[in-house]
Amino acid sequence: MARLIELKGITKEFDGEKVLNSIDLYIRDKEFITLLGPSGCGKTTTLRIIGGFEKQDAGELYFDGVEISDVPAYKRHVNTVFQKYALFPHLNVYENVAFALRLKKLPEKEISERVSEMLEMVDLVGFEAKNVTTLSGGQQQRVAIARALISKPRVLLLDEPLGALDLKLRKDMQNELKNIQQATGITFIYVTHDQEEALSMSDTIVVMAKGEIQQIGTPTDIYNEPKNAFVADFIGESNILDGVMICDKKVSFASHTFTCVDGGFGPNEPVDVVVRPEDVDVVPVKKGMLRGKVTSVTFKGVHWEIIVDIDGFKWMIQTTDYVAPEAEIGLYIEPDAIHIMKKSEFSGMFGDYSSFSDELDELSDADAVD
Ligand SMILES: Nc1ncnc2c1ncn2[C@@H]1O[C@H](COP(=O)(O)OP(=O)(O)OP(=O)(O)O)[C@@H](O)[C@H]1O
Ligand SMILES: [Mg+2]
């Protein structure tokens, strides 16, 4: 797929603070690409620069090989769906969707055909005459998507478009958006801070933190081969430990030397080691590479999530076999379950699961949405 949009060295400051620090990124034609990262990392700013609502202080922005930094927003082949929909409250569903075509003064017949086609795509046939203020959140979101797609943009920018919806509706809309993107072949640049949403929808994920890109890759790359401790911690659950790469395929952490599959580090190079909770096997103490005591057990439906104290470091482990609280257990880790990362500015920032509880997790999720 050809490169449709390219950002080269895009830098942006607000009030003397760098919020984007030399972003290099290309977006392929027809791709579903997601900018993922915590609040304040620069996702919306990146999107606004691509859309032409904000201009970078340095760097270049290309569309189809042409530098477009000075092209005004309305002349770019890009449309935006905002989190707060921004529908016209005094217009009904039909007129909201028809809006861009009316501005272009297209013939009534063409408008009517294209509006019908769009309403069919977002499953709102029969809603034409309804006042948009009477619609549910999910229906309003569909109107916003139809309105953005009707002018057939090459690219759709979506800034946390599902943020206001409840979980069930959010899941449904994720599927629908993905279907619409595949059916129309329009390039989607999607912003979210929800890692599950990013993993399930995207062709490519761009993980951002502190105004910089930390990693670009497919969902499986990002999950299985995180580049640093920030990415490992942000995407999914992970046990992140200090380790030493003794030589290729030998790594030491948690006072034990393990066989792993990674290489290419210096002898005895300090590294960060990530082990996913689902990749640790619970075994009898005698058969374990590590041994520890279970400090908490939570039933999660498909598996139990247990916290295990190993020499003071609290591991999270997911197991389908029940383990009793307080039990002494052994842990077995296969070589390919161990992923080695270079030390980075994020090393040591993510501790163990000692303060972990579901309640805390939910609280911080709620914070993130506000
Ligand atoms: N117009 C502005 N004036 C001053 N500071 C701004 C402006 N727009 C954004 N910022 C700052 O730039 C930083 C990045 O903001 P941005 O909106 O891009 O973050 P984000 O990744 O979209 O976060 P969120 O997930 O909370 O939406 C933040 O620190 C924000 O306060
Ligand atoms: Mg934002």
XYZ file of C-alpha atoms and ligand atoms in Angstrom, residues 12-15 17-20 37-48 54 83 159-160 191-193 208 368 370, ligand 1:
61
model
C 4.800 21.494 18.353
C 5.130 23.635 21.468
C 2.428 25.201 23.615
C 3.490 27.844 26.139
C 6.376 23.159 26.417
C 7.128 20.632 23.699
C 3.975 18.556 23.253
C 5.184 16.853 20.061
C -1.366 6.708 24.515
C -2.201 8.229 27.892
C -3.937 11.557 28.383
C -1.828 14.527 27.337
C 0.654 12.572 25.181
C -0.185 14.574 22.049
C -2.709 12.407 20.169
C -5.297 15.121 19.506
C -2.583 17.625 18.624
C -1.195 15.197 16.003
C -4.681 14.697 14.571
C -5.355 18.459 14.496
C -3.294 23.443 14.058
C -15.812 12.892 20.462
C -10.791 11.480 17.944
C -12.030 9.091 20.670
C -7.346 8.168 18.422
C -7.986 6.314 21.663
C -6.434 5.748 25.052
C 2.770 7.564 22.061
C -8.682 8.644 32.166
C -12.657 12.590 32.261
N -4.362 24.901 22.388
C -3.542 24.513 23.374
N -2.943 25.415 24.169
C -2.103 25.037 25.160
N -1.793 23.749 25.430
C -2.363 22.804 24.684
C -3.278 23.117 23.610
N -3.682 21.972 23.027
C -3.063 20.971 23.713
N -2.268 21.462 24.697
C -1.429 20.660 25.592
O -0.677 19.764 24.796
C -0.550 18.503 25.422
C -1.054 17.415 24.493
O -2.463 17.589 24.332
P -3.362 16.643 23.434
O -4.726 17.223 23.448
O -2.717 16.462 22.106
O -3.295 15.293 24.256
P -4.103 13.915 24.029
O -3.070 12.874 23.851
O -5.114 14.091 22.967
O -4.784 13.705 25.450
P -6.288 13.164 25.833
O -6.201 11.672 25.822
O -6.458 13.706 27.221
O -7.252 13.739 24.854
C -1.317 18.597 26.736
O -0.392 18.853 27.757
C -2.236 19.781 26.513
O -2.513 20.418 27.731
